[in-house]
Coordinates of C-alpha atoms and ligand atoms in Angstrom, one line a residue:
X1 CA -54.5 228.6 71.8
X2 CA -55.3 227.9 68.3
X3 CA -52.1 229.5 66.9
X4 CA -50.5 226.7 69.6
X5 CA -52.0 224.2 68.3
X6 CA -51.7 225.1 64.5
X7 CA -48.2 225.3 65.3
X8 CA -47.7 222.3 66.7
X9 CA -49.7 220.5 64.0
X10 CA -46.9 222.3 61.6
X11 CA -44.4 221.0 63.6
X12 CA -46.0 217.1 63.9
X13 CA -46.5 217.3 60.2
X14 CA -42.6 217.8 59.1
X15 CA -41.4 215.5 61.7
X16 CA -44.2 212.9 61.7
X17 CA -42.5 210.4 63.6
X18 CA -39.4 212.3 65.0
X19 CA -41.5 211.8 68.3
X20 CA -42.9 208.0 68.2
X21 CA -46.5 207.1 68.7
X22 CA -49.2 207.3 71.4
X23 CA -50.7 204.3 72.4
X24 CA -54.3 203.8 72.9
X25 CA -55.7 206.5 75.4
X26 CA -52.0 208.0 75.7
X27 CA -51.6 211.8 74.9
X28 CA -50.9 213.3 72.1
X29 CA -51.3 217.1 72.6
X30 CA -52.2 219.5 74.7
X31 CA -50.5 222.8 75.9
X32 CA -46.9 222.1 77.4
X33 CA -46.9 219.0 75.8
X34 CA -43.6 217.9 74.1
X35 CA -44.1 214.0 73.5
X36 CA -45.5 212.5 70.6
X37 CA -48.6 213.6 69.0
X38 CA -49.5 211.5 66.7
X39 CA -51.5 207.8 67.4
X40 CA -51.1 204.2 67.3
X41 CA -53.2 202.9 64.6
X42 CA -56.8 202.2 65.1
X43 CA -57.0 205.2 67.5
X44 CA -57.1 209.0 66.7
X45 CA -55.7 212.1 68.5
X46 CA -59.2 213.6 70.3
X47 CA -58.3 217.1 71.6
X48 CA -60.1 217.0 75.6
X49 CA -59.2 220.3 76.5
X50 CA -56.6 222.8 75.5
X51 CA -54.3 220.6 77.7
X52 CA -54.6 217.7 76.7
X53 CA -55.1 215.3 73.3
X54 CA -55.7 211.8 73.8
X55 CA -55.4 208.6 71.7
X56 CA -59.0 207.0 71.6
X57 CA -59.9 204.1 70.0
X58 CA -62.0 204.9 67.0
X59 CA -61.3 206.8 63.1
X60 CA -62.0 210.3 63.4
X61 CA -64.7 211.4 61.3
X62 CA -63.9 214.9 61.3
X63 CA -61.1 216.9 62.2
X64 CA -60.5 217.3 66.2
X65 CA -61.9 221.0 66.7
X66 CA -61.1 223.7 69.1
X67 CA -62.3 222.4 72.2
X68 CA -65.4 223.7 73.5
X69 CA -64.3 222.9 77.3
X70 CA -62.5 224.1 80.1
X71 CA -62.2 227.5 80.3
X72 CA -59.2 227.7 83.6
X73 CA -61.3 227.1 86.7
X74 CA -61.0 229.5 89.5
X75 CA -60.8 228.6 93.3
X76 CA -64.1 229.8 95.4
X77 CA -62.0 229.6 98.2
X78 CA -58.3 229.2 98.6
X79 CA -57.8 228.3 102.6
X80 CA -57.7 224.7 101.4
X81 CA -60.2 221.8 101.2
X82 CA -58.8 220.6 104.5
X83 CA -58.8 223.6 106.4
X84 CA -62.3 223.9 105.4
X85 CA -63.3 220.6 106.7
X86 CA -62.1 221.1 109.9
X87 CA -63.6 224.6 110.2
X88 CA -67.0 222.4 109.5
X89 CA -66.4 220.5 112.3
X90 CA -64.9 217.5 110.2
X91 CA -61.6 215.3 111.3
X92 CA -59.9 215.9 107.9
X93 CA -60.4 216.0 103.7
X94 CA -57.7 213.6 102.3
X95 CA -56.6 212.1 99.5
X96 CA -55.4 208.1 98.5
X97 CA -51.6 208.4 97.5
X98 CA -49.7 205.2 95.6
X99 CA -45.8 205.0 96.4
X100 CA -44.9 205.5 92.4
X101 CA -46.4 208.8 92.3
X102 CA -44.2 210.4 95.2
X103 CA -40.9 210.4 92.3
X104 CA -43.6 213.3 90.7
X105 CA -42.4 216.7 92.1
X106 CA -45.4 218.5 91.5
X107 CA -47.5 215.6 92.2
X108 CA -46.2 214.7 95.7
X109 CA -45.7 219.3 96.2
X110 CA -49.7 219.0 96.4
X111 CA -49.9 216.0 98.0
X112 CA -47.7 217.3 101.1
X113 CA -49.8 220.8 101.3
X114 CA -51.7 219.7 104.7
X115 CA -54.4 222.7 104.2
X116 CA -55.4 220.9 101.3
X117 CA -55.1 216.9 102.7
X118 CA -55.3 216.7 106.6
X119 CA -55.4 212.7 105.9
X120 CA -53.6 210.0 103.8
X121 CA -54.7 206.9 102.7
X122 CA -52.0 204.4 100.6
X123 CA -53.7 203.0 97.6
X124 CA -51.8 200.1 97.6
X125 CA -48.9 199.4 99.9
X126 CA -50.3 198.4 102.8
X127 CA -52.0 195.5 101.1
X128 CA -52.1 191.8 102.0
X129 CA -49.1 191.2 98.5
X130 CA -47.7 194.3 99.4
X131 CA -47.2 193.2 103.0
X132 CA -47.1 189.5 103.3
X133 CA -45.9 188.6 100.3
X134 CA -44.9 185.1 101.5
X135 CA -46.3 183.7 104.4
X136 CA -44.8 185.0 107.9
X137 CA -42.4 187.1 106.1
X138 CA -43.7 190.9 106.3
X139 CA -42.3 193.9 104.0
X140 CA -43.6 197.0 105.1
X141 CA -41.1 199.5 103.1
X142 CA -44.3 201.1 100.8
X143 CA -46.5 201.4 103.7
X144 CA -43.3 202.9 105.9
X145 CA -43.0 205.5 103.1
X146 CA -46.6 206.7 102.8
X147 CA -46.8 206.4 107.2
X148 CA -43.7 208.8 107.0
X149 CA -44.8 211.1 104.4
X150 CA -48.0 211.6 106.8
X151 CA -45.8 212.1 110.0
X152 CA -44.1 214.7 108.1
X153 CA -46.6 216.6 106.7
X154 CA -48.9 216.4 110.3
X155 CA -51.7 214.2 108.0
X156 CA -53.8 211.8 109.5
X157 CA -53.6 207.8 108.0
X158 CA -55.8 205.3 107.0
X159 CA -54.6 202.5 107.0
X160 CA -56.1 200.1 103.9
X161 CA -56.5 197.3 104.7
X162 CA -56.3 193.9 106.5
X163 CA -58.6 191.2 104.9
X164 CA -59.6 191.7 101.6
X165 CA -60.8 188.8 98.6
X166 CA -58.2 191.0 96.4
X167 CA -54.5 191.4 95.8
X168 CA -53.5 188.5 97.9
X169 CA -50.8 186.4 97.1
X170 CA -51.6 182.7 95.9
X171 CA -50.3 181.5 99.1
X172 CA -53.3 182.9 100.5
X173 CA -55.7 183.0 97.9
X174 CA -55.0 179.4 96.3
X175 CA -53.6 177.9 99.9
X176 CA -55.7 174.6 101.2
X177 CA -56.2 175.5 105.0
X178 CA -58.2 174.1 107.7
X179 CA -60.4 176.6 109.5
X180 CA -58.0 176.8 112.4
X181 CA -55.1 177.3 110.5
X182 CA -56.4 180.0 108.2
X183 CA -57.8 182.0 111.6
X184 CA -53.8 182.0 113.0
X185 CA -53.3 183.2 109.4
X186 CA -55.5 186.0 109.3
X187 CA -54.5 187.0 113.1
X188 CA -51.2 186.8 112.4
X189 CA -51.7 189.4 109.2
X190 CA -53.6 191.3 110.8
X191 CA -51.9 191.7 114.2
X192 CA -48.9 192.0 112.9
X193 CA -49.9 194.6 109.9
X194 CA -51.8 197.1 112.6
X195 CA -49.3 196.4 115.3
X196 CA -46.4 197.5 112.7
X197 CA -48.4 200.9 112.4
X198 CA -49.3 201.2 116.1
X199 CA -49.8 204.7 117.5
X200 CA -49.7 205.8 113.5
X201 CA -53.1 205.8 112.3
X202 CA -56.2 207.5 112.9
X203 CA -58.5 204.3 111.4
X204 CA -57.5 200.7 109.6
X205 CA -60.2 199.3 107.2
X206 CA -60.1 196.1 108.6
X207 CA -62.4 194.4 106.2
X208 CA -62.9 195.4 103.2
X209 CA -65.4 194.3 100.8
X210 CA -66.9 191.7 102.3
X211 CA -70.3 191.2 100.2
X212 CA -71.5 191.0 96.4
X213 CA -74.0 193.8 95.2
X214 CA -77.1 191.4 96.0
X215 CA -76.4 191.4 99.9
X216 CA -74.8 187.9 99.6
X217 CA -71.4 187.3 101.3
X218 CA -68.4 187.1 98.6
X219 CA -67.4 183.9 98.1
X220 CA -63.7 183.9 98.7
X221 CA -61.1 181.9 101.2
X222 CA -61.9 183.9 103.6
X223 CA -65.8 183.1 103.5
X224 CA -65.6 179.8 101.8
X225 CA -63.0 178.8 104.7
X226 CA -64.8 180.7 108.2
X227 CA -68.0 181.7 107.4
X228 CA -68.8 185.0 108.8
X229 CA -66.7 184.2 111.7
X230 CA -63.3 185.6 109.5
X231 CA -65.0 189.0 110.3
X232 CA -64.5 189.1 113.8
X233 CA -61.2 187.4 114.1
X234 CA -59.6 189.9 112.2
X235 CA -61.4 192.9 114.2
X236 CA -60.1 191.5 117.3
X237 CA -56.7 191.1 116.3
X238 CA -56.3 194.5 115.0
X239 CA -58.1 195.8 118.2
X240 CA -55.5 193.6 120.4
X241 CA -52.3 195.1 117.9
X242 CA -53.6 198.6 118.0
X243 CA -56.0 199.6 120.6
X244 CA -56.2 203.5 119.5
X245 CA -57.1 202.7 116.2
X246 CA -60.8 202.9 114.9
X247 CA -61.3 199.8 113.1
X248 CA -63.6 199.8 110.1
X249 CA -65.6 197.6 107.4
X250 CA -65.6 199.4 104.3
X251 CA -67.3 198.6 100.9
X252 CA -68.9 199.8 97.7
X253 CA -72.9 200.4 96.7
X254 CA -73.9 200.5 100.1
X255 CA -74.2 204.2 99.7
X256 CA -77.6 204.2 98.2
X257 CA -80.6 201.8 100.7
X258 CA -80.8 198.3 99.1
X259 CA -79.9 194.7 99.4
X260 CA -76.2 195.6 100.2
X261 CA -76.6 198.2 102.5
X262 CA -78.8 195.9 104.7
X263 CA -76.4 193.3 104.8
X264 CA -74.0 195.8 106.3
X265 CA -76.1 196.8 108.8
X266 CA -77.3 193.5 109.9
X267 CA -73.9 192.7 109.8
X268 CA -73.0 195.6 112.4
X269 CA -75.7 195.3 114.5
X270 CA -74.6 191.0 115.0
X271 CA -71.0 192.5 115.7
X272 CA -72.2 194.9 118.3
X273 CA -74.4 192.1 119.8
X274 CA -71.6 190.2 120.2
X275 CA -69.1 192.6 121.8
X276 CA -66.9 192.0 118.7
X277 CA -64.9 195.7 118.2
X278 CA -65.9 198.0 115.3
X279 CA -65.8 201.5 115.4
X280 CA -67.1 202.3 111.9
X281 CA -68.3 201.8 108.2
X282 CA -66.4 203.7 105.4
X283 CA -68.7 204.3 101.9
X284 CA -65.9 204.0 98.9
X285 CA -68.8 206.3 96.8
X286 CA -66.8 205.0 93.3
X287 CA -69.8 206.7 91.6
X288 CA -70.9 207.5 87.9
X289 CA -71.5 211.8 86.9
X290 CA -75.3 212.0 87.2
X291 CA -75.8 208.7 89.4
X292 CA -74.4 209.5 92.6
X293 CA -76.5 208.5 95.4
X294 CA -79.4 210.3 96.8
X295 CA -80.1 208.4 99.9
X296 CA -76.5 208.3 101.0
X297 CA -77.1 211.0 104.2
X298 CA -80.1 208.3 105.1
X299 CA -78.2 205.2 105.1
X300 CA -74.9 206.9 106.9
X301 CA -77.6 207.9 109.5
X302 CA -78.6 204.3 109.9
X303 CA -75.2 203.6 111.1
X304 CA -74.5 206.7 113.0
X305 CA -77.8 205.6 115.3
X306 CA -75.6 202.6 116.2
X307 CA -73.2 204.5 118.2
X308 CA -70.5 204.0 114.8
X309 CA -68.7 206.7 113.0
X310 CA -68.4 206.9 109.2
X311 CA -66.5 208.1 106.4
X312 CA -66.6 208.8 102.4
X313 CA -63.4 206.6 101.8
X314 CA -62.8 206.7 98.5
X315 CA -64.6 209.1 96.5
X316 CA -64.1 209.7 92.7
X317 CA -66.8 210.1 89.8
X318 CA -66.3 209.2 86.6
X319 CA -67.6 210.0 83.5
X320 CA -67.7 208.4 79.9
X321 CA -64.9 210.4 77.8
X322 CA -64.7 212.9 75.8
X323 CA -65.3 215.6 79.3
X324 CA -67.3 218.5 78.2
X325 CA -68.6 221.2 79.8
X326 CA -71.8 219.9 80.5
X327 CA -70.2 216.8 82.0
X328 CA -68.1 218.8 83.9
X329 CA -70.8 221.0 85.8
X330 CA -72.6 218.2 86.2
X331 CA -69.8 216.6 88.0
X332 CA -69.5 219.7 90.1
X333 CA -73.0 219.2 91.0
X334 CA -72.3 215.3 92.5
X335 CA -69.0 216.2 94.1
X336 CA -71.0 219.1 96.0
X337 CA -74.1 216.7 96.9
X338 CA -72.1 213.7 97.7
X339 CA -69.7 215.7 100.3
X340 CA -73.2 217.6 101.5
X341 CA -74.3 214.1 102.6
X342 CA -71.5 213.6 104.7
X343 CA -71.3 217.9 105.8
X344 CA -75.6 217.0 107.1
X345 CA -74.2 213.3 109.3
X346 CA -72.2 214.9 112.3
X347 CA -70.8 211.1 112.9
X348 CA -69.3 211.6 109.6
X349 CA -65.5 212.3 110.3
X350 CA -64.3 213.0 106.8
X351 CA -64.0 212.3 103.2
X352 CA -60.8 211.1 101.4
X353 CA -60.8 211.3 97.7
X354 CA -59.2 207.8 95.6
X355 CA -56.4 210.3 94.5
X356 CA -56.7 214.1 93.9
X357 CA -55.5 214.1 89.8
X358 CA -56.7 212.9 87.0
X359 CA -52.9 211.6 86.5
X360 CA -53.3 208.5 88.5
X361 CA -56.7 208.0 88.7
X362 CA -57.7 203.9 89.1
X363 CA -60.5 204.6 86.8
X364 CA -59.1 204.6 83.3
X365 CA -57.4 201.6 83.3
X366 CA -60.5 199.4 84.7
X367 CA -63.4 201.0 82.7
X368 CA -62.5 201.8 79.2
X369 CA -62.9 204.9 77.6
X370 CA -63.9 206.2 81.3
X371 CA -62.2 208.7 83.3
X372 CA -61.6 212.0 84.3
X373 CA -63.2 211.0 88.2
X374 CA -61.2 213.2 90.2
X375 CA -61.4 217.4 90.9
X376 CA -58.1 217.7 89.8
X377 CA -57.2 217.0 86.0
X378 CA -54.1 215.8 84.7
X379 CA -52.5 218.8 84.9
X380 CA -52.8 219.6 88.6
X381 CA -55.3 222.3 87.8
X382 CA -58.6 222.3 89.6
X383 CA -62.1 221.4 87.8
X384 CA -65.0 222.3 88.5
X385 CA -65.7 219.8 90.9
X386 CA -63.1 221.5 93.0
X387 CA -65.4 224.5 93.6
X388 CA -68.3 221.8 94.4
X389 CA -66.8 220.5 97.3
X390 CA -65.9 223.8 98.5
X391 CA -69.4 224.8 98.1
X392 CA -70.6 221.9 100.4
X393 CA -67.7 222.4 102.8
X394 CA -68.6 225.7 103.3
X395 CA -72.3 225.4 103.3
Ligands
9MR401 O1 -56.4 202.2 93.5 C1 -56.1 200.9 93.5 C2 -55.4 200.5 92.2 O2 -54.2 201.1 92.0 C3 -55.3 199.0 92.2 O3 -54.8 198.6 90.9 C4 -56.6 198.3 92.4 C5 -56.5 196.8 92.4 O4 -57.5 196.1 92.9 O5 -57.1 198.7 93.7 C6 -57.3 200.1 93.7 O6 -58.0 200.5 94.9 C7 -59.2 199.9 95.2 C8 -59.3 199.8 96.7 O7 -58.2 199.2 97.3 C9 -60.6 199.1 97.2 N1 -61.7 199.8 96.6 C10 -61.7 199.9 95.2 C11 -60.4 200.7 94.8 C12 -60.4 200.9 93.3 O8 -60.3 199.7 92.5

């Protein structure tokens, strides 16, 4: 490894610019890797591993030395995280997708292995600008392509999602509606979206989002337009458009008891009161190496004793960069516990990870200098965390 990387530091240094820059967090080095290797300025090329170099922002003060982490990670089981979830009794383990990754051979090869993924979820393309990006005219070709890719490969979908404060077009985000005009808007999305998909997918996140982290409701044109009352117009649309489909309100930091997590349930048990459809709550679990949530098995459980299902919808966990070891095993650790919570709540059908690779992780691009969140790194080879979830499945 060293006589690699010596050689490629020969090679960089007699052809310093024969392969351009790096920008800031790009690579520059690793094994395999045949793009540039040196970095814009302000940022220096940090060896992460022995496959990968990146651009971070900073002067070195000392040479990049050998790497101290990952040693190659072997499988504790090799059925498949998939096939192990439903041998636990589970509906599936999936994985979020985006439609620019499927041109990635090896990338979408993974993707399509069903003993791995038993469900799908589209990142973005089934999205309120993705889908109605001017008003009454609907464009489903990203969401066709991920819907297809799971008929082919036997996955289940998720279909993400209906009404949500983000990625909307202005004519719905900046529009000036009455309240009965915006509820024939959101019906119309809605009904139209989930009946596009009808018969397709296992469970739509209806809502998503719908309060800040102190329990309040997010003030957006939904909200600011309806109330609370945008809620169960779009449930009962998507239930009249698809009535197979389990339709769900899904959000972030309810996974630990608190302000936000109250809300939720209040807001469950007023939709059950009222006969208004919903089938179940999906925890995101975006979470933070070493902060994951200990009380998420009790608040899934709080739910579950309302007659709903849930579902980890979105798991990743990040971790500041440079990933060591330690960081690593730790991560390991919170993959296993976080997927044990859901393994202990039989009304929890499944966990879908927010994309299996490091590659095309969200995190990175919203939290600087952040990353490395998924049990996959950037390479397709499995972390750690891979054998943490296996652990849990297989419990
Ligand atoms: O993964 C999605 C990313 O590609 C988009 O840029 C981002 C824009 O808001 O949305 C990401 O997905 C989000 C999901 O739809 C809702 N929960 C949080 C996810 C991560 O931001």
């Amino acid at each position: 490894m060293s006589r690699l990387l010596t050689a490629f530091s020969v090679l960089a240094a007699l052809v310093p610019f024969a392969f351009g820059q790096s920008a800031e967090w790009g690579q520059c080095g690793g094994i395999g890797w045949t793009g540039a290797t040196t970095c814009v300025s302000g940022t220096t090329c940090t060896v992460l591993n022995d496959y990968y170099s990146q651009c971070l922002p900073g002067t070195a003060t000392t040479a990049p030395s050998t790497p101290t982490s990952t040693s190659v990670v072997t499988p504790s089981s090799t059925a498949g995280l998939h096939t192990l979830a439903k041998a636990a009794g589970k509906l599936y383990f999936g994985t979020a997708t985006d439609n620019p990754e499927l041109t990635d051979t090896a990338y979408a090869a993974k993707l399509n292995d069903s003993k791995e993924f038993g469900q799908i979820t589209p990142g973005n393309s089934m999205k309120w600008d993705a889908t109605e990006p001017t008003r009454g005219t609907f464009t489903f070709s990203g969401g066709d392509q991920i819907a297809n890719l799971a008929k082919a490969n036997g996955q289940l979908l998720r279909g993400h999602n209906c009404v949500w404060y983000n990625q909307l077009p202005s004519w719905v985000s900046d529009g000036t509606f009455t309240a009965a005009d915006l509820t024939t808007v959101i019906q119309n999305h809605c009904g139209t979206l989930v009946g596009h998909y009808k018969g397709q997918i296992y469970s739509w996140d209806v809502i998503n989002e719908p309060f800040n982290d102190d329990g309040t409701w997010r003030q957006d044109i939904f909200y600011n337009t309806l109330n609370t009352t945008y809620v169960p117009i779009a449930l009962k649309a998507a239930r009249a458009a698809d009535p197979n489909a389990k339709l769900y309100i899904n959000d972030y930091n309810i996974e630990n008891t608190g302000a936000k997590a109250t809300a939720m349930l209040n807001l469950v048990k007023e939709l059950i009161a009222d006969g208004v459809p919903i089938d179940g709550v999906g925890f995101q679990c975006h979470f933070i190496v070493g902060e994951v949530s200990t009380s998420l098995q009790t608040v899934m459980e709080q739910f579950t004793a309302l007659g709903l299902e849930v579902a980890i919808t979105e798991l990743d966990i990040r971790m500041t960069l440079p990933e060591t070891e330690a960081l690593l095993a730790q991560q390991q650790k919170d993959y296993q516990s976080v997927v044990q919570a859901c393994m202990n709540v039989e009304g929890c059908v499944g966990i879908t990870i927010w994309d299996w690779t490091d590659k095309y992780s969200w995190v990175p691009s919203t939290f600087s200098g952040q990353g490395a969140a998924c049990p996959w790194d950037e390479n397709f080879a499995i972390k750690p965390a891979y054998n943490g979830i296996v652990a849990a499945l297989t419990a």
